[in-house]
PDB file of C-alpha atoms and ligand atoms in Angstrom:
ATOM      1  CA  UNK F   1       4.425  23.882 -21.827  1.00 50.00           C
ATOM      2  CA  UNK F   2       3.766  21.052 -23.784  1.00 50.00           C
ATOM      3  CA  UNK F   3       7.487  21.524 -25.739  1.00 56.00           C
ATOM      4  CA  UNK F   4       9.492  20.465 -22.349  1.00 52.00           C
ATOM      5  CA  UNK F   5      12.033  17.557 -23.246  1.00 61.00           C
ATOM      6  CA  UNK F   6      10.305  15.427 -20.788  1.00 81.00           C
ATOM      7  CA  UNK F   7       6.673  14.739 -18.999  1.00 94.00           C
ATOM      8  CA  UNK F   8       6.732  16.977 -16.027  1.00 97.00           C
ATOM      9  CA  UNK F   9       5.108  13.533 -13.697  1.00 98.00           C
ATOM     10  CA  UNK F  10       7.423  10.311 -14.588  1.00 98.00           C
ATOM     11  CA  UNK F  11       6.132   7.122 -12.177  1.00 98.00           C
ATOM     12  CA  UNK F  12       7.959   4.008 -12.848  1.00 96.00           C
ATOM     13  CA  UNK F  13       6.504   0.611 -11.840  1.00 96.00           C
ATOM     14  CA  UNK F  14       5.461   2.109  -8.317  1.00 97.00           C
ATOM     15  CA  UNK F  15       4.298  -0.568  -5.786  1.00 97.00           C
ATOM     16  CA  UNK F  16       3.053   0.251  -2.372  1.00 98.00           C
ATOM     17  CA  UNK F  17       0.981  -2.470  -0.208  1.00 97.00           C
ATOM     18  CA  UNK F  18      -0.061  -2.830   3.179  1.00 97.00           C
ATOM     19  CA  UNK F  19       0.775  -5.639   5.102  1.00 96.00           C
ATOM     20  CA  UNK F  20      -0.261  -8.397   2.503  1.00 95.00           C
ATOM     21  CA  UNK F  21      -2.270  -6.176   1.111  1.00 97.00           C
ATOM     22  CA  UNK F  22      -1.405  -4.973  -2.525  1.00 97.00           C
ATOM     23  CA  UNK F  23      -2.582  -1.919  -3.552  1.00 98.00           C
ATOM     24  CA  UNK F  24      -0.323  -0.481  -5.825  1.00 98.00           C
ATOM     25  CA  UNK F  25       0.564  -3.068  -8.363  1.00 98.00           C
ATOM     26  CA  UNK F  26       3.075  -1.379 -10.878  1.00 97.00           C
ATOM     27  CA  UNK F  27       2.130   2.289 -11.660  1.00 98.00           C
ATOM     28  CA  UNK F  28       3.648   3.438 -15.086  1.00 98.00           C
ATOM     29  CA  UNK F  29       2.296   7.414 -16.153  1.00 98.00           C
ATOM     30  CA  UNK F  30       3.722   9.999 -17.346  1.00 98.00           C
ATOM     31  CA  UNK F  31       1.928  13.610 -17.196  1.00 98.00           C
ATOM     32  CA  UNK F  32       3.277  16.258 -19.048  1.00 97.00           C
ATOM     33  CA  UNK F  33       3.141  19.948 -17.618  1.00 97.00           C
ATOM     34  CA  UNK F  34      -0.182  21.814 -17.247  1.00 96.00           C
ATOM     35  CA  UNK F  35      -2.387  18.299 -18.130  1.00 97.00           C
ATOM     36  CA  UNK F  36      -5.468  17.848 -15.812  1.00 98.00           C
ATOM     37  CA  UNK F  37      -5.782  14.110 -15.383  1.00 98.00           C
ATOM     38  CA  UNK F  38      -9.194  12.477 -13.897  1.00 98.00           C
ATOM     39  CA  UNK F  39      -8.819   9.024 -12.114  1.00 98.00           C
ATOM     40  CA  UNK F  40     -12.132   6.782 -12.208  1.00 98.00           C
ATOM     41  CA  UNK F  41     -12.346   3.278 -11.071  1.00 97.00           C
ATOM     42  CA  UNK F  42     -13.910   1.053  -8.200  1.00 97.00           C
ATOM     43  CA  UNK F  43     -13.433   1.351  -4.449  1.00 96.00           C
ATOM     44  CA  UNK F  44     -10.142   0.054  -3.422  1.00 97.00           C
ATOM     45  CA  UNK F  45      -8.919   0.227  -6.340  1.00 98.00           C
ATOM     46  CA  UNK F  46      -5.842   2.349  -5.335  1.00 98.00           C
ATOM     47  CA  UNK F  47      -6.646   5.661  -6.354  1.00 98.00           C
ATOM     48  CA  UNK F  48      -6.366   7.642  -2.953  1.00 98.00           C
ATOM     49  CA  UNK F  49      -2.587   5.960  -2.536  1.00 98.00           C
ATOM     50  CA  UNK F  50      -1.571   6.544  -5.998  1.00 98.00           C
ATOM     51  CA  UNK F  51      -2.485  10.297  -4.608  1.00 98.00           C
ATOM     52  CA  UNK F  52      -0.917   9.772  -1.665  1.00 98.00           C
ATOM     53  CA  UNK F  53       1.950   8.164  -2.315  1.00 98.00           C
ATOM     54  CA  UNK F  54       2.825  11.266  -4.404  1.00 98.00           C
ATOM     55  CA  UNK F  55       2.351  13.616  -1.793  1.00 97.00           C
ATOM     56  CA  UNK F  56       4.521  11.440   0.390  1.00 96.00           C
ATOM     57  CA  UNK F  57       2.106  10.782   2.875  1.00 96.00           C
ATOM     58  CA  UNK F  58       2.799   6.902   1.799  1.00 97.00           C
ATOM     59  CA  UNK F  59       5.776   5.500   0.935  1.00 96.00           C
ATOM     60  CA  UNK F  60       5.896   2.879  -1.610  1.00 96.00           C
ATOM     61  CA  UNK F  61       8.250  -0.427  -1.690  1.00 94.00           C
ATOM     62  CA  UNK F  62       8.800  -0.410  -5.331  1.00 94.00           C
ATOM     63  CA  UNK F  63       9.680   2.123  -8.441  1.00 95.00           C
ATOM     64  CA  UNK F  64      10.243   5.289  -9.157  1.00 96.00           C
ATOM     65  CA  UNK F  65       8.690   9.015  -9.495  1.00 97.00           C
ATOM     66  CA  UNK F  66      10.603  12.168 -11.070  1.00 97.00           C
ATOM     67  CA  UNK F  67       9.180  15.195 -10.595  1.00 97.00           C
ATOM     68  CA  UNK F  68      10.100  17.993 -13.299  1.00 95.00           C
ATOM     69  CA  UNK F  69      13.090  15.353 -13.663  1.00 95.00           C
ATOM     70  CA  UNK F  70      14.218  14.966 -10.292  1.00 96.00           C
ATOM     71  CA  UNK F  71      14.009  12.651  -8.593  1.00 96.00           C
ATOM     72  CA  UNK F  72      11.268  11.965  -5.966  1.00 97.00           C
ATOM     73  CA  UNK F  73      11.593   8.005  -5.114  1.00 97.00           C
ATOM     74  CA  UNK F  74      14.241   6.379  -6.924  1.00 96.00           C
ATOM     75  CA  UNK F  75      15.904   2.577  -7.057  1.00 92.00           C
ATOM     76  CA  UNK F  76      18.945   1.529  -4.698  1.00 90.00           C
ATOM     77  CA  UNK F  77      20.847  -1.096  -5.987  1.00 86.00           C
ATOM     78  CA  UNK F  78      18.681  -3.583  -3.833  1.00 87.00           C
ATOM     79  CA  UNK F  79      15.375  -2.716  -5.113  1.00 82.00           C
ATOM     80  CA  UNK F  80      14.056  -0.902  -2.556  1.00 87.00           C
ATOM     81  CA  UNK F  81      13.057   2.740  -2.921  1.00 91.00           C
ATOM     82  CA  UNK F  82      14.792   5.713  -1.535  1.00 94.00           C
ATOM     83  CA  UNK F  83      14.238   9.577  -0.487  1.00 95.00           C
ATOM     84  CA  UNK F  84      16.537  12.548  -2.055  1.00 96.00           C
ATOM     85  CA  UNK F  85      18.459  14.231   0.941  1.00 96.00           C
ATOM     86  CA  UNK F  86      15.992  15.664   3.158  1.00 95.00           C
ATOM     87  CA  UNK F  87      16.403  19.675   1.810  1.00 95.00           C
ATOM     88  CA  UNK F  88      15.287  18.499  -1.377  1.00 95.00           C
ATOM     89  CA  UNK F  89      12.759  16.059  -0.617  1.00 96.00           C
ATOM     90  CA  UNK F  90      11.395  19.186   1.320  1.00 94.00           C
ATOM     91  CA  UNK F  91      11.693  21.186  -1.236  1.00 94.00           C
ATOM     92  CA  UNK F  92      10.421  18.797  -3.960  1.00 96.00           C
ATOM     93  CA  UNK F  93       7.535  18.063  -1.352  1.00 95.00           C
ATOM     94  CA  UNK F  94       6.637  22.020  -1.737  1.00 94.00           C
ATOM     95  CA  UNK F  95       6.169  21.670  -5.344  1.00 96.00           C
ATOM     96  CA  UNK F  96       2.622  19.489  -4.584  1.00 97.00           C
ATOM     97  CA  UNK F  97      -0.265  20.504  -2.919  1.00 97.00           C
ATOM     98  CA  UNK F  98      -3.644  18.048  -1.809  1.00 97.00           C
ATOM     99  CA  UNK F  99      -7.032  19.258  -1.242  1.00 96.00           C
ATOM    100  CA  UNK F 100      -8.962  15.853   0.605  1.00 94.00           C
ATOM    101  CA  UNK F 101     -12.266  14.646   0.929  1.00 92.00           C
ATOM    102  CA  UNK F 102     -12.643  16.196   4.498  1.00 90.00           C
ATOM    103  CA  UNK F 103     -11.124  19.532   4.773  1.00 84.00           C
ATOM    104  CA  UNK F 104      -9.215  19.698   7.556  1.00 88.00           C
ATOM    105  CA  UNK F 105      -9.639  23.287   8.103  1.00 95.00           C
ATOM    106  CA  UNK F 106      -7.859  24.679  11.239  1.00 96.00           C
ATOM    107  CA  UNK F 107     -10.751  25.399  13.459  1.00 96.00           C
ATOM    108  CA  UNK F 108      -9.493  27.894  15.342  1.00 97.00           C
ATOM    109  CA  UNK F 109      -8.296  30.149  12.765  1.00 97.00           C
ATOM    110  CA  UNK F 110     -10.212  32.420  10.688  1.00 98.00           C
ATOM    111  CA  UNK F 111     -10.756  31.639   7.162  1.00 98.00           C
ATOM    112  CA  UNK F 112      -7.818  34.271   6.167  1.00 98.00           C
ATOM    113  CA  UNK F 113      -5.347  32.564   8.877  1.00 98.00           C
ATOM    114  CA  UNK F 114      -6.155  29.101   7.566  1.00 98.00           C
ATOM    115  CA  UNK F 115      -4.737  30.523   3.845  1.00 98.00           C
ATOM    116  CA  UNK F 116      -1.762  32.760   5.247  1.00 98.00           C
ATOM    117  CA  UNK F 117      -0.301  30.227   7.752  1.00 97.00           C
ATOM    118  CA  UNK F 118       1.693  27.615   5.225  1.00 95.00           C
ATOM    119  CA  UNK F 119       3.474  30.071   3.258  1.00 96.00           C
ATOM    120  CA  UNK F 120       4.607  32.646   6.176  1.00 97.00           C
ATOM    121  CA  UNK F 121       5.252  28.995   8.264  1.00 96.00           C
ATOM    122  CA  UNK F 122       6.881  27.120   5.274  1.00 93.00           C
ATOM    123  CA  UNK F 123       8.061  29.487   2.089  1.00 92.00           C
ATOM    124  CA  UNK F 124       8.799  32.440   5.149  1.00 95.00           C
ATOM    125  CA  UNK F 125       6.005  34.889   3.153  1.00 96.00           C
ATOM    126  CA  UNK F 126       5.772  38.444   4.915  1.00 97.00           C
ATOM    127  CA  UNK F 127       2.345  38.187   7.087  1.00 97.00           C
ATOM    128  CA  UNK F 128       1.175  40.943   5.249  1.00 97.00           C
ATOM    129  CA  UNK F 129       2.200  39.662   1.566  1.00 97.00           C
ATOM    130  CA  UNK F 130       0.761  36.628   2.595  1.00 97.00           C
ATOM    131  CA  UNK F 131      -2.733  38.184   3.476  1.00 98.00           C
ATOM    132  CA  UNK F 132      -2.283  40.096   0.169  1.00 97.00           C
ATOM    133  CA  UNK F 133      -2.077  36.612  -1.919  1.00 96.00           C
ATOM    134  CA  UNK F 134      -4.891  34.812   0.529  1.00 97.00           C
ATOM    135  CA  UNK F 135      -7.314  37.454  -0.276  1.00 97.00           C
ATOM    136  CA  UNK F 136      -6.617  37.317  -4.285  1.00 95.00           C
ATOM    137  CA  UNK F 137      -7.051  33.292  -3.568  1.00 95.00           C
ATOM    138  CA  UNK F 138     -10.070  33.315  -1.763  1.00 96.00           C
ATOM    139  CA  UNK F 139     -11.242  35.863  -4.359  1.00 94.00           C
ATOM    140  CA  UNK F 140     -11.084  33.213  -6.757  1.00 91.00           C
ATOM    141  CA  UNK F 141     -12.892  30.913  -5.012  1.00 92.00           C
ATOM    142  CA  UNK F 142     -15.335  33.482  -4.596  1.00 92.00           C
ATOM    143  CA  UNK F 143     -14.941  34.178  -0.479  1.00 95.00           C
ATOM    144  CA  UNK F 144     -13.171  36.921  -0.254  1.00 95.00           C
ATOM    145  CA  UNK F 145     -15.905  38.325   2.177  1.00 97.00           C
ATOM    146  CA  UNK F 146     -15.428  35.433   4.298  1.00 97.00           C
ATOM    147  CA  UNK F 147     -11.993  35.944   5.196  1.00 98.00           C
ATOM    148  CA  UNK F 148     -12.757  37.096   8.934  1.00 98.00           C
ATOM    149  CA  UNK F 149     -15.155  33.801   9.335  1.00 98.00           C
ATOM    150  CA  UNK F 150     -14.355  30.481  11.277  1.00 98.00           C
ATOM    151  CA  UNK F 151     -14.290  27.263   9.527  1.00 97.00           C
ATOM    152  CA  UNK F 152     -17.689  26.532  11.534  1.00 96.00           C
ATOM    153  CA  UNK F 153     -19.282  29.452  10.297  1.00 97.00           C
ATOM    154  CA  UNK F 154     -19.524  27.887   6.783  1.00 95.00           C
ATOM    155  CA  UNK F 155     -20.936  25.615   4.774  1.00 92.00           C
ATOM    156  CA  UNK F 156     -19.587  22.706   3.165  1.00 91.00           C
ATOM    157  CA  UNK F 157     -19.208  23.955  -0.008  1.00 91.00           C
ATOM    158  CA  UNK F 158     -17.508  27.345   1.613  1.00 94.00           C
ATOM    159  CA  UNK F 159     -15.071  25.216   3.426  1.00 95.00           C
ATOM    160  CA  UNK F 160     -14.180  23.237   0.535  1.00 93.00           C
ATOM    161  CA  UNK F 161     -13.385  26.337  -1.784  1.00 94.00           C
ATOM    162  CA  UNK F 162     -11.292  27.557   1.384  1.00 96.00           C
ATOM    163  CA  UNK F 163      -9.306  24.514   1.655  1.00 96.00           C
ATOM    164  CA  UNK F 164      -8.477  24.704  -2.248  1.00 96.00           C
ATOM    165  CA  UNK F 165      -7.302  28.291  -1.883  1.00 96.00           C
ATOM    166  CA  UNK F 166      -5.139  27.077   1.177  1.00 97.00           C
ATOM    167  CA  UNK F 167      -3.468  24.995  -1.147  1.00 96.00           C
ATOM    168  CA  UNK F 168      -3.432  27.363  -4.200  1.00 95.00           C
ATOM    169  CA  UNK F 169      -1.420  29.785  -1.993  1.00 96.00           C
ATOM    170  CA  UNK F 170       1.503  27.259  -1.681  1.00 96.00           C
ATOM    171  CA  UNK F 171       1.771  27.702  -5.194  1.00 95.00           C
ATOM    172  CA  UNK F 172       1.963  24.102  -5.816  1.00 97.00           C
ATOM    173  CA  UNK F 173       2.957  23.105  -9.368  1.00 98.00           C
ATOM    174  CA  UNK F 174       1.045  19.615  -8.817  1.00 98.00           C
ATOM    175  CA  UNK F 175      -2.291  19.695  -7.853  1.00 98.00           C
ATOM    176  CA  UNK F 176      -3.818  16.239  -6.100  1.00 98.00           C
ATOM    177  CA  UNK F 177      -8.066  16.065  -5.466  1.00 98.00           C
ATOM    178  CA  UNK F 178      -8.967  13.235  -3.588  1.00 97.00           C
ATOM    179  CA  UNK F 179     -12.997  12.982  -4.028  1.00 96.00           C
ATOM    180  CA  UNK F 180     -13.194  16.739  -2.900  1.00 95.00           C
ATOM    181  CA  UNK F 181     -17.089  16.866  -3.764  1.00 94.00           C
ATOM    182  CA  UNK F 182     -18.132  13.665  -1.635  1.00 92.00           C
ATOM    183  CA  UNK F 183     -18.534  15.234   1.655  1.00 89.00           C
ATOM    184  CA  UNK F 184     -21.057  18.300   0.333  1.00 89.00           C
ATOM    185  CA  UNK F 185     -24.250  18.762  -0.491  1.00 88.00           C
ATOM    186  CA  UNK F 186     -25.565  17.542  -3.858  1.00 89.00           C
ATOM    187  CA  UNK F 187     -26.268  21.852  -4.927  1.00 88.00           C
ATOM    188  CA  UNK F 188     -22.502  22.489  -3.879  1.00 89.00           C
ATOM    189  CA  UNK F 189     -20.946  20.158  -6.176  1.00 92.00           C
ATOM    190  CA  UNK F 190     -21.562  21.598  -8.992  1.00 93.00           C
ATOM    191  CA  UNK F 191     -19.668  25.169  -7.663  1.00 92.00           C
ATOM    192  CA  UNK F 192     -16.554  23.169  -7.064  1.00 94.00           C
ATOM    193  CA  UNK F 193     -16.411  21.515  -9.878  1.00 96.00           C
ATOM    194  CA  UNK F 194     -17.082  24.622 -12.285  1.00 95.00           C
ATOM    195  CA  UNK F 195     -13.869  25.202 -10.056  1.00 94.00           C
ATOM    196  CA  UNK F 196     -11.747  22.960 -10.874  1.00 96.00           C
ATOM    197  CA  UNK F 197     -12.688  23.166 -14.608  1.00 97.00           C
ATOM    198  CA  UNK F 198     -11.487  27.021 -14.297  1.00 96.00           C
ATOM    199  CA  UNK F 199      -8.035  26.275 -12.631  1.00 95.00           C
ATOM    200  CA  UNK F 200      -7.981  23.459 -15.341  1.00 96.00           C
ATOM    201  CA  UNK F 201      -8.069  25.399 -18.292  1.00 95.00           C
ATOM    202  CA  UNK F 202      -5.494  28.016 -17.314  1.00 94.00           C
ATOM    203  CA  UNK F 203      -3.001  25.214 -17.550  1.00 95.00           C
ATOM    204  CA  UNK F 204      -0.917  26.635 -14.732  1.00 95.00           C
ATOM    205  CA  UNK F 205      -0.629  23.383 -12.853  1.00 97.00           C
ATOM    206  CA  UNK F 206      -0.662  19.606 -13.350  1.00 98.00           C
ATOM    207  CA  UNK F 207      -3.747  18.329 -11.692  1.00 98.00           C
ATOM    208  CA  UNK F 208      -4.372  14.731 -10.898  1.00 98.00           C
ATOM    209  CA  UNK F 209      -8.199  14.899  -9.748  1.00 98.00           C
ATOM    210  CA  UNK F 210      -9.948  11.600  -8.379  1.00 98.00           C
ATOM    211  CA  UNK F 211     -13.548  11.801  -9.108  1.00 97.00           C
ATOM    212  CA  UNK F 212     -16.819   9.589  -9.302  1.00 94.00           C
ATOM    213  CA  UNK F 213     -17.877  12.570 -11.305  1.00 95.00           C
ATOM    214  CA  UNK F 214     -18.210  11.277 -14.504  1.00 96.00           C
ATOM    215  CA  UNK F 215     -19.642  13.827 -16.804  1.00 95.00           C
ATOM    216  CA  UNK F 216     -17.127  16.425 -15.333  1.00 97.00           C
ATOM    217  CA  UNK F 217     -14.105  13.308 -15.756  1.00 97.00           C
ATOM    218  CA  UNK F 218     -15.981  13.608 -19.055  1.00 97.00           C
ATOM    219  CA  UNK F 219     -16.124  16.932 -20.193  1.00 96.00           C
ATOM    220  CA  UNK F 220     -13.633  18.685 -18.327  1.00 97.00           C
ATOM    221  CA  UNK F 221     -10.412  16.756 -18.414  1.00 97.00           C
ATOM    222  CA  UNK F 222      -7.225  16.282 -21.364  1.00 97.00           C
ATOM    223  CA  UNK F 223      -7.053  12.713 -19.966  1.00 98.00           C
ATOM    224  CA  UNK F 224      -9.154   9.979 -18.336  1.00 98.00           C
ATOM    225  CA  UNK F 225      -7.376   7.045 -16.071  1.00 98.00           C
ATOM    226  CA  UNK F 226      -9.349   4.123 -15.342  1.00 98.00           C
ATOM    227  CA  UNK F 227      -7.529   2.045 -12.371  1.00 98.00           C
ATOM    228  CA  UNK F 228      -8.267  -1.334 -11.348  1.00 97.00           C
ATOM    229  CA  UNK F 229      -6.656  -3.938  -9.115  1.00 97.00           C
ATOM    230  CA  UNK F 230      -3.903  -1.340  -8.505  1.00 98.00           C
ATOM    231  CA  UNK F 231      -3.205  -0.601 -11.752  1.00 98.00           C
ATOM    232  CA  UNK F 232      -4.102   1.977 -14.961  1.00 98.00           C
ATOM    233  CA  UNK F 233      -6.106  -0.186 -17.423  1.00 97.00           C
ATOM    234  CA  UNK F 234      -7.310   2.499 -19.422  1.00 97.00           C
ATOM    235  CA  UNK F 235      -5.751   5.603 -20.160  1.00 97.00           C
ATOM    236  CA  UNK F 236      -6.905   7.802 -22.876  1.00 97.00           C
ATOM    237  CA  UNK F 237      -8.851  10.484 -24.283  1.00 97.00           C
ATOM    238  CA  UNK F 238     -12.060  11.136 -22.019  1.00 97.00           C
ATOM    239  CA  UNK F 239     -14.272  10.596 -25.470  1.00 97.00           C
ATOM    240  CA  UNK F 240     -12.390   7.119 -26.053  1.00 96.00           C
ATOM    241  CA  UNK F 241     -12.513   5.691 -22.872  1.00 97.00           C
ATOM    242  CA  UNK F 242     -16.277   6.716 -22.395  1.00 96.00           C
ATOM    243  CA  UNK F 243     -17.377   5.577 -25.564  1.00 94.00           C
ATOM    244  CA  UNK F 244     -15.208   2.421 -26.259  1.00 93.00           C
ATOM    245  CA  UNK F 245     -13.217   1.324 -23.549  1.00 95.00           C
ATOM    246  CA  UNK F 246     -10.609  -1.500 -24.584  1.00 95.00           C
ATOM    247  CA  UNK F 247     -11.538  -3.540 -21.292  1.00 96.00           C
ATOM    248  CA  UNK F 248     -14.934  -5.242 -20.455  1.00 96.00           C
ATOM    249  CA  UNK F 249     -13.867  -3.902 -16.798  1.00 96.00           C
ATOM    250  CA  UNK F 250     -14.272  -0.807 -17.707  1.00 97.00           C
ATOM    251  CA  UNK F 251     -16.978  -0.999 -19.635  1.00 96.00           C
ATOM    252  CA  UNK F 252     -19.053  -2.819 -16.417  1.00 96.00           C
ATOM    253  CA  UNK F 253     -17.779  -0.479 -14.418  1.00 96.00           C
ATOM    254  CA  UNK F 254     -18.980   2.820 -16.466  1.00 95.00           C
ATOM    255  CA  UNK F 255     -22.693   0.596 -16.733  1.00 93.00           C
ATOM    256  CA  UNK F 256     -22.833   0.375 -13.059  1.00 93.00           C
ATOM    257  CA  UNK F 257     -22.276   4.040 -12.393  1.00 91.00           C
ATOM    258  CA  UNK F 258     -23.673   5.654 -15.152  1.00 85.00           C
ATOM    259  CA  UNK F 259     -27.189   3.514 -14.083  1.00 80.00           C
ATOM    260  CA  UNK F 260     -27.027   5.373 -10.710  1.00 67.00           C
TER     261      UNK F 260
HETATM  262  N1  ATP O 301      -3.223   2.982   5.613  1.00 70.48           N
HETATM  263  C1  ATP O 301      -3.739   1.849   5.164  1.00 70.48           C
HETATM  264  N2  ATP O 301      -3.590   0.690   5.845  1.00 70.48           N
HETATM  265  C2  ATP O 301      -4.087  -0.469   5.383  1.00 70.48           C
HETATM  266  N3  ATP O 301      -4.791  -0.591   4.248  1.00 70.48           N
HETATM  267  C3  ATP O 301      -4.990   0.515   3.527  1.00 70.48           C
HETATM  268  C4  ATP O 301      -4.497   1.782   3.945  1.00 70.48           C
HETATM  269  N4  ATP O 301      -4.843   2.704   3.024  1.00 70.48           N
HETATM  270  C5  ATP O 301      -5.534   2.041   2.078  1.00 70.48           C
HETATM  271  N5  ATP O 301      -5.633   0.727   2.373  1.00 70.48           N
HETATM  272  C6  ATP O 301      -6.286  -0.293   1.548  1.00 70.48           C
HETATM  273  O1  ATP O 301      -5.779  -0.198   0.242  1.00 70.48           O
HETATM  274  C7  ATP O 301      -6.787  -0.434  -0.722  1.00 70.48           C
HETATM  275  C8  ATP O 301      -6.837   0.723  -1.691  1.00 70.48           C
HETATM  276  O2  ATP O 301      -7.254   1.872  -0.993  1.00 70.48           O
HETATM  277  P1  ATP O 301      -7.452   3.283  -1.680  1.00 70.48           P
HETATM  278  O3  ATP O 301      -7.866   4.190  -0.593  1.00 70.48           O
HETATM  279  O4  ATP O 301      -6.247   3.651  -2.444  1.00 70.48           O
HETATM  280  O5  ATP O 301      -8.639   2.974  -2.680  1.00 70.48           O
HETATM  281  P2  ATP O 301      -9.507   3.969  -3.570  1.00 70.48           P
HETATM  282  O6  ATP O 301      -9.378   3.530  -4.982  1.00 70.48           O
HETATM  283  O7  ATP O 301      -9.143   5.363  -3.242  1.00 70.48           O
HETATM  284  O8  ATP O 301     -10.992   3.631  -3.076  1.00 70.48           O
HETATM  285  P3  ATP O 301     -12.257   4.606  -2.813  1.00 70.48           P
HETATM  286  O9  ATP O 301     -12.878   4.849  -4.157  1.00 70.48           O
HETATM  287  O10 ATP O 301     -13.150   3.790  -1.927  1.00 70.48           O
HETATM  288  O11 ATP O 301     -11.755   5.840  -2.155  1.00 70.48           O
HETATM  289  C9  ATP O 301      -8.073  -0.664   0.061  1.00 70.48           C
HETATM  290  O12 ATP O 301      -8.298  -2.045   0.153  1.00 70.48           O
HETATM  291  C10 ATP O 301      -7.768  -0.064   1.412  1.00 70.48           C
HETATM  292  O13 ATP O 301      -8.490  -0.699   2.415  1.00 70.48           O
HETATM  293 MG1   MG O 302     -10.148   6.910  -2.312  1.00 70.48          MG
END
């Protein structure tokens, strides 16, 4: 994986703000294939958009993202960004999947439902090769005998794992965690992150993973990125950046949640 001619994730000087509000203040990165990538840093920082700018739920004003080298955003010739043509922004879209905070299960669906309904909907799966799949997913998180439940029969933890098997059965080639482990209780952590770690290490997809997690950002990722101010002021090896940071930022910043 790690002999392609190029990083699989290319972002170019990516700027998004909000009103006056600057968020993303020149994102460079470049992720090869299969890496599993934990983003640290303080509140506001511009974590969540970096994530959500790349699974085009944001758009931003400025720079440029290639995707297995093609192109996601790119430059017009006035400096503003620009989409492909809509087929293969769709189908470029496909290639990333996002597991949030909150897990926006469909309520009214059974847990096997809420896994089947994007790829009969959106990749046109058989119903029944699409239950086949959803069951060897929710195997993996470890639900299988869920399958006939509702969302509100479950716990947080449950609900979580179902979510990430929702988006494991799009197949995604990017994976995007946005604080995944905030919402549950402190003994389901844990479960979800032993999770993650698993789908990690297989090195099937590239997985940026937003965390206040430390000793998991720690243990279990290739690569640490600390952001601040809207952009990537560290970006290393987990053991470097834990154990000498180049910026005082960082350093404060690992004190103050390390002391918690
Ligand atoms: N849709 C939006 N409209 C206006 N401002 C926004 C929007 N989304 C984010 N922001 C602002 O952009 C800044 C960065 O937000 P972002 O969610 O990316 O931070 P974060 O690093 O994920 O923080 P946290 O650790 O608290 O989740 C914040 O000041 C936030 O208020
Ligand atoms: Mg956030």
């Amino acid at each position: 994986m790690t002999d392609s001619p190029e990083p699989f994730i290319q972002i170019r000087d990516l700027h998004k703000s909000f009103g006056d509000l600057k968020v993303l203040q020149g994102i460079n990165l470049d992720i090869p294939a299969g890496e599993m990538v934990s983003v640290i840093g303080p509140s506001g920082s511009g974590k969540s958009t970096l994530l959500r700018v790349l699974m085009t739920l944001e758009r931003p004003e400025q720079g440029e993202v290639l995707i297995g080298g093609e192109p996601l955003y790119s430059m017009d010739g006035e400096g503003h960004t620009t989409l492909p043509p809509k087929a293969q922004f769709r189908a470029l879209r496909n290639r990333i999947g996002m597991v949030f905070q909150h897990f926006n299960l469909f309520p009214h669906m059974t847990v096997l439902r809420n896994v089947t309904e994007a790829p009969v909907r959106v990749l046109g799966v058989s119903r029944k090769d699409a239950k086949a799949e959803a069951m060897k997913y929710l195997d993996e998180v470890g639900l299988a005998e869920k399958a006939d439940a509702y969302p509100a029969q479950l716990s947080g933890g449950q609900k979580q794992r179902v979510a990430i098997a929702r988006a494991l059965a799009m197949h995604p080639e990017i994976m995007l965690f946005d604080e995944i482990t905030s919402a549950l209780d402190p003994e389901l952590v844990g479960g979800i992150l032993a999770l993650l770690d698993r789908l990690g290490k297989r090195k099937e997809m590239t997985m940026l993973i937003v965390t206040h997690h430390m000793n998991f950002a720690r243990q279990s990722s290739d690569r640490v990125l600390f952001f601040d101010g809207g952009v990537i002021l560290e970006d290393g090896k987990p053991d470097d950046i834990f154990t000498h940071p180049t910026h005082d930022r960082t350093r404060e910043f690992l004190k103050s949640v390390l002391e918690v």
